[in-house]
Short mmCIF file of C-alpha atoms and ligand atoms in Angstrom, two decimals:
data_model
loop_
_atom_site.label_atom_id
_atom_site.label_comp_id
_atom_site.label_asym_id
_atom_site.label_seq_id
_atom_site.Cartn_x
_atom_site.Cartn_y
_atom_site.Cartn_z
CA UNK A 1 0.13 -0.01 0.17
CA UNK A 2 1.35 3.17 -0.83
CA UNK A 3 1.78 6.02 1.82
CA UNK A 4 -1.67 8.12 2.27
CA UNK A 5 -0.54 11.78 1.64
CA UNK A 6 -2.37 14.56 2.92
CA UNK A 7 -2.11 18.33 2.03
CA UNK A 8 -3.23 20.32 5.25
CA UNK A 9 -4.12 24.02 5.02
CA UNK A 10 -4.36 26.34 7.92
CA UNK A 11 -5.41 29.90 8.12
CA UNK A 12 -7.32 30.21 11.25
CA UNK A 13 -5.69 33.57 12.62
CA UNK A 14 -2.46 35.15 11.53
CA UNK A 15 -0.15 32.44 10.00
CA UNK A 16 -0.75 31.17 6.61
CA UNK A 17 0.31 27.46 6.46
CA UNK A 18 0.43 24.41 4.18
CA UNK A 19 1.82 21.06 4.76
CA UNK A 20 1.93 17.47 3.23
CA UNK A 21 2.11 14.81 5.79
CA UNK A 22 2.12 10.97 5.15
CA UNK A 23 0.19 8.58 7.05
CA UNK A 24 -0.37 11.01 9.95
CA UNK A 25 3.14 10.53 10.89
CA UNK A 26 5.97 11.83 8.45
CA UNK A 27 5.99 15.76 7.83
CA UNK A 28 7.24 15.72 4.10
CA UNK A 29 7.13 19.49 4.11
CA UNK A 30 5.59 22.24 7.16
CA UNK A 31 5.39 25.72 5.39
CA UNK A 32 4.40 28.73 7.41
CA UNK A 33 4.23 32.47 6.52
CA UNK A 34 3.76 34.76 9.53
CA UNK A 35 1.88 37.70 9.34
CA UNK A 36 3.42 39.34 12.56
CA UNK A 37 5.38 42.47 10.21
CA UNK A 38 1.93 43.09 9.24
CA UNK A 39 -0.19 43.10 12.50
CA UNK A 40 2.84 44.55 14.58
CA UNK A 41 2.10 48.33 14.08
CA UNK A 42 -1.52 47.65 15.39
CA UNK A 43 -0.27 45.59 18.36
CA UNK A 44 -2.55 42.80 17.49
CA UNK A 45 -4.60 40.88 14.67
CA UNK A 46 -6.59 43.29 12.45
CA UNK A 47 -8.89 40.48 11.02
CA UNK A 48 -9.20 42.30 7.30
CA UNK A 49 -5.63 42.66 7.06
CA UNK A 50 -5.49 38.73 8.15
CA UNK A 51 -7.77 37.68 5.21
CA UNK A 52 -6.05 40.17 2.90
CA UNK A 53 -2.73 38.44 3.42
CA UNK A 54 -4.15 34.88 3.45
CA UNK A 55 -4.95 35.58 -0.22
CA UNK A 56 -1.77 37.02 -0.90
CA UNK A 57 0.13 33.88 0.73
CA UNK A 58 -2.22 30.92 0.11
CA UNK A 59 -1.29 30.25 -3.40
CA UNK A 60 2.68 30.42 -3.15
CA UNK A 61 2.53 28.50 0.31
CA UNK A 62 0.66 25.59 -1.18
CA UNK A 63 3.02 25.26 -3.98
CA UNK A 64 5.96 25.74 -1.73
CA UNK A 65 4.57 22.51 0.25
CA UNK A 66 4.22 20.51 -2.72
CA UNK A 67 7.61 21.29 -3.83
CA UNK A 68 9.38 20.97 -0.55
CA UNK A 69 7.70 17.69 -0.13
CA UNK A 70 8.79 16.70 -4.11
CA UNK A 71 5.09 15.87 -4.88
CA UNK A 72 2.46 17.17 -7.16
CA UNK A 73 -1.26 17.65 -6.33
CA UNK A 74 -1.73 14.22 -8.12
CA UNK A 75 0.17 12.31 -5.69
CA UNK A 76 -1.89 13.61 -2.72
CA UNK A 77 -4.91 11.41 -1.50
CA UNK A 78 -6.93 14.37 0.34
CA UNK A 79 -6.94 18.04 1.24
CA UNK A 80 -7.83 19.12 4.76
CA UNK A 81 -8.11 22.75 5.77
CA UNK A 82 -9.27 24.19 9.13
CA UNK A 83 -12.88 25.07 9.31
CA UNK A 84 -13.16 26.73 12.91
CA UNK A 85 -12.53 28.02 15.47
CA UNK A 86 -10.77 31.18 14.42
CA UNK A 87 -11.61 34.52 12.30
CA UNK A 88 -14.23 33.73 9.82
CA UNK A 89 -13.12 35.65 7.13
CA UNK A 90 -9.36 34.43 7.25
CA UNK A 91 -10.74 30.78 7.49
CA UNK A 92 -12.62 31.17 4.50
CA UNK A 93 -9.50 31.93 2.44
CA UNK A 94 -8.07 28.49 3.31
CA UNK A 95 -10.91 26.40 3.37
CA UNK A 96 -12.50 27.89 -0.03
CA UNK A 97 -9.00 27.23 -1.89
CA UNK A 98 -9.24 23.81 -0.28
CA UNK A 99 -12.51 23.02 -1.68
CA UNK A 100 -11.12 24.36 -5.06
CA UNK A 101 -8.47 22.55 -5.32
CA UNK A 102 -10.55 19.66 -4.13
CA UNK A 103 -13.05 20.05 -6.86
CA UNK A 104 -10.37 20.55 -9.66
CA UNK A 105 -8.44 17.55 -8.90
CA UNK A 106 -11.50 15.22 -7.65
CA UNK A 107 -9.43 14.20 -4.39
CA UNK A 108 -11.84 14.27 -1.06
CA UNK A 109 -11.87 17.22 1.16
CA UNK A 110 -11.37 16.97 4.90
CA UNK A 111 -12.61 19.62 7.23
CA UNK A 112 -10.51 19.70 10.76
CA UNK A 113 -11.19 21.39 14.10
CA UNK A 114 -8.28 23.71 14.69
CA UNK A 115 -7.84 22.37 18.27
CA UNK A 116 -7.82 19.13 17.31
CA UNK A 117 -5.07 19.92 15.05
CA UNK A 118 -3.09 21.55 18.00
CA UNK A 119 -3.87 17.83 20.07
CA UNK A 120 -2.71 15.75 17.24
CA UNK A 121 0.75 17.74 17.10
CA UNK A 122 1.76 16.28 20.11
CA UNK A 123 1.66 12.79 18.40
CA UNK A 124 2.72 13.97 15.04
CA UNK A 125 5.57 14.91 16.88
CA UNK A 126 6.44 11.55 18.33
CA UNK A 127 5.54 9.55 15.05
CA UNK A 128 7.85 11.73 12.86
CA UNK A 129 10.81 11.47 15.66
CA UNK A 130 10.19 7.74 15.33
CA UNK A 131 9.64 7.65 18.89
CA UNK A 132 6.90 5.37 21.10
CA UNK A 133 3.48 6.61 20.83
CA UNK A 134 2.47 8.60 23.72
CA UNK A 135 0.01 6.38 26.04
CA UNK A 136 -3.42 7.70 26.57
CA UNK A 137 -5.82 8.93 28.63
CA UNK A 138 -3.88 11.90 28.22
CA UNK A 139 -4.86 15.13 30.32
CA UNK A 140 -4.22 17.71 27.27
CA UNK A 141 -4.04 21.44 27.67
CA UNK A 142 -4.17 23.41 24.86
CA UNK A 143 -3.21 26.70 25.26
CA UNK A 144 -2.72 29.43 22.62
CA UNK A 145 -3.55 32.93 22.00
CA UNK A 146 -7.38 32.22 21.31
CA UNK A 147 -7.74 29.29 23.61
CA UNK A 148 -7.21 27.63 27.05
CA UNK A 149 -8.79 24.34 27.27
CA UNK A 150 -8.23 21.05 29.17
CA UNK A 151 -9.48 17.85 27.57
CA UNK A 152 -9.46 14.31 28.38
CA UNK A 153 -7.74 12.68 25.51
CA UNK A 154 -8.85 8.69 24.67
CA UNK A 155 -8.20 6.74 21.69
CA UNK A 156 -11.37 6.00 19.66
CA UNK A 157 -11.13 4.01 16.81
CA UNK A 158 -8.36 5.03 14.11
CA UNK A 159 -8.69 8.53 15.71
CA UNK A 160 -9.12 10.20 19.52
CA UNK A 161 -11.93 11.41 21.23
CA UNK A 162 -12.10 14.47 23.60
CA UNK A 163 -13.74 15.35 26.72
CA UNK A 164 -13.77 18.87 27.88
CA UNK A 165 -12.52 19.24 31.50
CA UNK A 166 -12.11 22.98 31.71
CA UNK A 167 -11.73 26.17 29.81
CA UNK A 168 -11.19 29.98 30.31
CA UNK A 169 -14.02 32.00 30.93
CA UNK A 170 -12.57 35.07 29.41
CA UNK A 171 -9.11 35.63 27.98
CA UNK A 172 -7.03 33.06 26.77
CA UNK A 173 -3.67 32.57 28.30
CA UNK A 174 -1.75 33.65 25.28
CA UNK A 175 -4.09 36.98 25.01
CA UNK A 176 -3.32 37.61 28.89
CA UNK A 177 0.76 37.31 27.18
CA UNK A 178 0.03 39.96 24.51
CA UNK A 179 -2.05 42.22 26.48
CA UNK A 180 0.14 42.51 29.22
CA UNK A 181 3.12 43.20 26.78
CA UNK A 182 1.10 45.55 25.30
CA UNK A 183 0.24 47.60 28.44
CA UNK A 184 3.96 47.54 29.05
CA UNK A 185 4.87 49.41 26.04
CA UNK A 186 6.76 45.92 24.60
CA UNK A 187 6.21 44.57 21.15
CA UNK A 188 3.86 42.09 19.69
CA UNK A 189 3.44 39.33 19.91
CA UNK A 190 4.03 39.94 23.48
CA UNK A 191 4.38 36.15 24.79
CA UNK A 192 7.73 35.31 23.21
CA UNK A 193 9.37 38.31 24.34
CA UNK A 194 8.04 37.98 27.95
CA UNK A 195 9.57 34.56 27.59
CA UNK A 196 12.86 36.10 27.16
CA UNK A 197 12.71 38.95 29.10
CA UNK A 198 11.24 37.07 32.50
CA UNK A 199 14.87 35.37 33.23
CA UNK A 200 16.08 39.20 34.04
CA UNK A 201 13.45 39.45 36.68
CA UNK A 202 12.52 38.29 40.24
CA UNK A 203 9.42 36.14 40.37
CA UNK A 204 8.89 36.64 43.79
CA UNK A 205 8.42 40.29 43.65
CA UNK A 206 4.95 40.83 42.88
CA UNK A 207 2.37 38.63 44.13
CA UNK A 208 -1.04 38.10 42.27
CA UNK A 209 -3.81 36.48 43.94
CA UNK A 210 -5.40 33.87 41.93
CA UNK A 211 -8.96 34.13 40.57
CA UNK A 212 -11.20 31.80 42.69
CA UNK A 213 -13.24 29.54 40.12
CA UNK A 214 -16.77 29.12 41.18
CA UNK A 215 -18.32 25.88 39.68
CA UNK A 216 -15.90 23.77 37.85
CA UNK A 217 -12.31 24.23 39.98
CA UNK A 218 -10.67 23.36 36.32
CA UNK A 219 -11.79 26.63 34.50
CA UNK A 220 -9.54 29.36 34.20
CA UNK A 221 -9.81 33.08 34.43
CA UNK A 222 -7.16 35.73 33.06
CA UNK A 223 -8.61 38.84 33.07
CA UNK A 224 -8.05 39.55 36.46
CA UNK A 225 -4.19 39.06 36.39
CA UNK A 226 -4.30 41.77 33.26
CA UNK A 227 -6.28 44.25 35.42
CA UNK A 228 -3.87 43.68 38.42
CA UNK A 229 -0.60 44.56 36.33
CA UNK A 230 -2.69 47.51 34.91
CA UNK A 231 -3.48 48.68 38.58
CA UNK A 232 0.27 47.89 39.63
CA UNK A 233 1.44 50.00 36.54
CA UNK A 234 -0.77 52.84 37.72
CA UNK A 235 0.04 52.74 41.64
CA UNK A 236 3.80 52.70 40.94
CA UNK A 237 3.59 55.44 38.56
CA UNK A 238 5.18 53.33 35.75
CA UNK A 239 3.30 55.23 32.97
CA UNK A 240 6.09 57.78 31.97
CA UNK A 241 8.59 54.73 31.60
CA UNK A 242 6.30 52.89 29.23
CA UNK A 243 5.71 56.01 26.75
CA UNK A 244 9.53 56.54 26.89
CA UNK A 245 10.26 53.04 25.99
CA UNK A 246 7.55 52.97 23.22
CA UNK A 247 9.05 55.88 21.81
CA UNK A 248 12.86 54.59 21.78
CA UNK A 249 11.69 51.56 20.34
CA UNK A 250 9.84 52.78 17.82
CA UNK A 251 12.87 54.27 16.04
CA UNK A 252 14.68 50.48 16.29
CA UNK A 253 14.00 48.26 13.62
CA UNK A 254 13.90 44.29 14.94
CA UNK A 255 15.18 45.15 18.07
CA UNK A 256 17.23 42.00 19.84
CA UNK A 257 16.35 41.09 23.32
CA UNK A 258 19.24 42.94 24.84
CA UNK A 259 17.89 45.96 23.10
CA UNK A 260 14.44 45.24 24.92
CA UNK A 261 16.13 44.66 27.84
CA UNK A 262 18.40 47.91 28.10
CA UNK A 263 15.00 49.69 27.71
CA UNK A 264 13.47 47.71 30.79
CA UNK A 265 13.94 49.03 34.12
CA UNK A 266 14.13 46.50 36.95
CA UNK A 267 10.71 47.05 38.33
CA UNK A 268 9.54 46.20 34.88
CA UNK A 269 11.39 43.08 34.38
CA UNK A 270 10.40 41.94 38.00
CA UNK A 271 6.99 42.60 37.10
CA UNK A 272 7.16 40.63 34.01
CA UNK A 273 8.55 37.41 35.54
CA UNK A 274 6.05 37.51 38.44
CA UNK A 275 3.21 37.82 36.01
CA UNK A 276 4.76 34.77 33.91
CA UNK A 277 5.21 32.78 37.02
CA UNK A 278 1.82 33.31 38.18
CA UNK A 279 -0.01 32.28 34.77
CA UNK A 280 2.48 29.37 34.47
CA UNK A 281 1.85 28.05 38.06
CA UNK A 282 -2.12 28.30 37.29
CA UNK A 283 -1.99 26.24 34.21
CA UNK A 284 0.15 23.88 35.67
CA UNK A 285 -1.52 23.30 38.71
CA UNK A 286 -4.96 22.45 36.95
CA UNK A 287 -3.25 20.57 34.51
CA UNK A 288 -1.57 18.18 36.89
CA UNK A 289 -5.14 18.38 38.95
CA UNK A 290 -7.07 17.39 35.63
CA UNK A 291 -4.33 14.55 35.05
CA UNK A 292 -5.01 13.15 38.90
CA UNK A 293 -9.02 13.55 38.38
CA UNK A 294 -8.85 11.32 35.18
CA UNK A 295 -6.04 9.06 36.45
CA UNK A 296 -4.35 9.94 33.14
CA UNK A 297 -1.48 8.23 31.33
CA UNK A 298 0.43 11.25 30.24
CA UNK A 299 -0.17 14.99 29.87
CA UNK A 300 -0.11 16.58 26.63
CA UNK A 301 0.48 20.38 26.18
CA UNK A 302 0.05 22.18 22.68
CA UNK A 303 -0.55 25.79 21.38
CA UNK A 304 1.32 28.86 20.82
CA UNK A 305 2.01 29.45 24.53
CA UNK A 306 3.03 25.83 25.13
CA UNK A 307 6.52 27.04 23.62
CA UNK A 308 7.01 28.94 26.69
CA UNK A 309 10.07 28.13 28.13
CA UNK A 310 9.08 28.85 31.59
CA UNK A 311 5.95 26.58 31.38
CA UNK A 312 7.95 23.55 29.71
CA UNK A 313 10.44 23.70 32.72
CA UNK A 314 7.77 23.87 35.32
CA UNK A 315 5.76 21.13 33.92
CA UNK A 316 8.90 18.66 33.36
CA UNK A 317 9.73 19.38 37.19
CA UNK A 318 6.50 19.16 38.52
CA UNK A 319 5.44 15.99 36.46
CA UNK A 320 8.82 14.21 37.02
CA UNK A 321 7.61 14.63 40.90
CA UNK A 322 4.45 12.99 40.30
CA UNK A 323 5.80 10.24 37.87
CA UNK A 324 3.83 11.33 34.73
CA UNK A 325 4.86 12.12 31.47
CA UNK A 326 5.01 15.18 29.50
CA UNK A 327 4.56 15.55 25.82
CA UNK A 328 5.22 18.96 24.26
CA UNK A 329 5.49 19.14 20.72
CA UNK A 330 8.81 21.05 19.27
CA UNK A 331 8.30 24.85 18.76
CA UNK A 332 7.53 24.82 15.14
CA UNK A 333 4.51 22.36 15.66
CA UNK A 334 3.29 24.50 18.95
CA UNK A 335 2.40 27.19 17.04
CA UNK A 336 0.15 27.56 14.24
CA UNK A 337 1.28 25.14 11.55
CA UNK A 338 -0.56 23.02 8.44
CA UNK A 339 1.00 19.66 9.53
CA UNK A 340 -0.90 19.43 12.45
CA UNK A 341 -4.18 19.77 10.28
CA UNK A 342 -3.02 17.13 8.15
CA UNK A 343 -2.24 14.63 11.13
CA UNK A 344 -5.73 15.13 12.56
CA UNK A 345 -7.23 14.59 9.11
CA UNK A 346 -5.43 11.19 8.75
CA UNK A 347 -7.83 9.24 10.77
CA UNK A 348 -10.76 11.01 9.07
CA UNK A 349 -9.17 9.74 5.67
CA UNK A 350 -9.31 6.30 7.11
CA UNK A 351 -12.59 6.20 7.89
CA UNK A 352 -13.94 8.36 4.76
CA UNK A 353 -15.21 11.21 6.98
CA UNK A 354 -15.27 13.53 4.02
CA UNK A 355 -16.63 17.07 4.05
CA UNK A 356 -19.13 18.70 1.32
CA UNK A 357 -18.66 21.63 -0.79
CA UNK A 358 -21.29 23.48 1.41
CA UNK A 359 -19.00 23.22 4.68
CA UNK A 360 -19.13 26.71 6.48
CA UNK A 361 -16.16 28.21 8.60
CA UNK A 362 -17.02 28.70 12.28
CA UNK A 363 -15.65 31.19 14.38
CA UNK A 364 -16.44 29.26 17.59
CA UNK A 365 -16.36 25.36 17.10
CA UNK A 366 -16.30 23.38 20.39
CA UNK A 367 -14.19 19.82 19.98
O1 KG4 B 401 -1.49 29.02 18.72
P1 KG4 B 401 -1.06 29.96 18.34
O2 KG4 B 401 0.09 30.29 17.07
O3 KG4 B 401 -2.19 30.68 17.69
C1 KG4 B 401 -3.49 30.58 18.12
O4 KG4 B 401 -4.17 29.47 17.95
O5 KG4 B 401 -3.80 31.73 18.89
O6 KG4 B 401 -0.58 30.73 19.43
C2 KG4 B 401 -0.20 32.09 19.46
C3 KG4 B 401 -0.12 32.87 20.78
C4 KG4 B 401 0.30 34.29 21.11
O7 KG4 B 401 -0.81 34.77 22.18
C5 KG4 B 401 1.69 34.26 21.65
O8 KG4 B 401 1.66 35.41 22.04
C6 KG4 B 401 1.58 33.19 22.38
O9 KG4 B 401 0.97 32.21 21.49
N1 KG4 B 401 2.98 32.49 22.44
C7 KG4 B 401 3.45 32.27 23.40
C8 KG4 B 401 5.23 32.27 23.40
N2 KG4 B 401 5.21 31.92 22.13
C9 KG4 B 401 4.26 32.07 21.41
N3 KG4 B 401 3.26 33.00 24.98
C10 KG4 B 401 4.39 32.49 25.95
N4 KG4 B 401 5.64 32.06 25.54
C11 KG4 B 401 5.78 31.92 24.51
N5 KG4 B 401 6.91 31.42 24.39
ZN1 ZN B 402 -3.65 27.87 17.41
#
């Protein structure tokens, strides 16, 4: 039997991505075009600009994915695209292009939930590196700019099943990173920058009280900590320093971390480090609790925030204490990509779970 090749397409937010994955296991190509430079000046993703950039990028990106994998569209067995959750205008670019390719080539179309993609990234990483398959059930944290969800992931037939254990009631963790970075006059996206600046600050300098969750104790809330950072800035008279930093950084193209650090006083670095620790501890505590509740064999973490080095370190230390193994994809598979979409589509190809030409895009799409 020849390898089953899937062309994956992902355009749910600010990354245009296309990839070829064989048998849901081997990444033949994984092309990503980031729109960060386009949205940077606005300090956040502008939906209309995202759609326009996807339109510009999608055709060359798919061509690049095919070329790098040294295959043609004829060799592909199915075309998979993200159909939600995400920005509808952005999703429609990838989904509509996938439909057109499917129609023109006579190949089946598979629609994939973006969150399912992030979860499959964990298995794809192991398979692609020829490592043993992680055991299930897994307590799984999907944590990104748009989502903070805890799931119980089980095997079901050729694929996986998902049960929601907790979710954010307001902001996603990545959103909190980005908003706090913006409040402090740091660049966009804030997550990676906070990650790199935090080691220069003292984590115990500022104490943040964790929001008590009524109802489900595994739910999250990150709007409170964002407000607490704002209040700290105001009560400690940091506004002028923030404005000065914004003015100074405007004139510097692609500043290095060293330059960012030079423009941050110790109080700012301490605030960054303390904020990061508070968010990381909350994420790790609840994921470990979820693992205990469901008697999980493993823990999976995925999504953009799972790229955070402090989070990965904390998970490794704390899970070793508990004797449970944590699986996190490499950075390129943590943040948005299309290889994870092609991998999530593979079980659907095996069970011939195909999507029709009428398949819509959804802003909200629970697993
Ligand atoms: O998964 P992703 O690429 O897109 C969404 O589906 O949202 O995640 C992007 C988010 C952004 O909020 C970004 O700030 C955050 O992930 N992020 C990080 C790090 N790298 C990306 N947050 C903290 N530390 C990082 N190293
Ligand atoms: Zn994502």
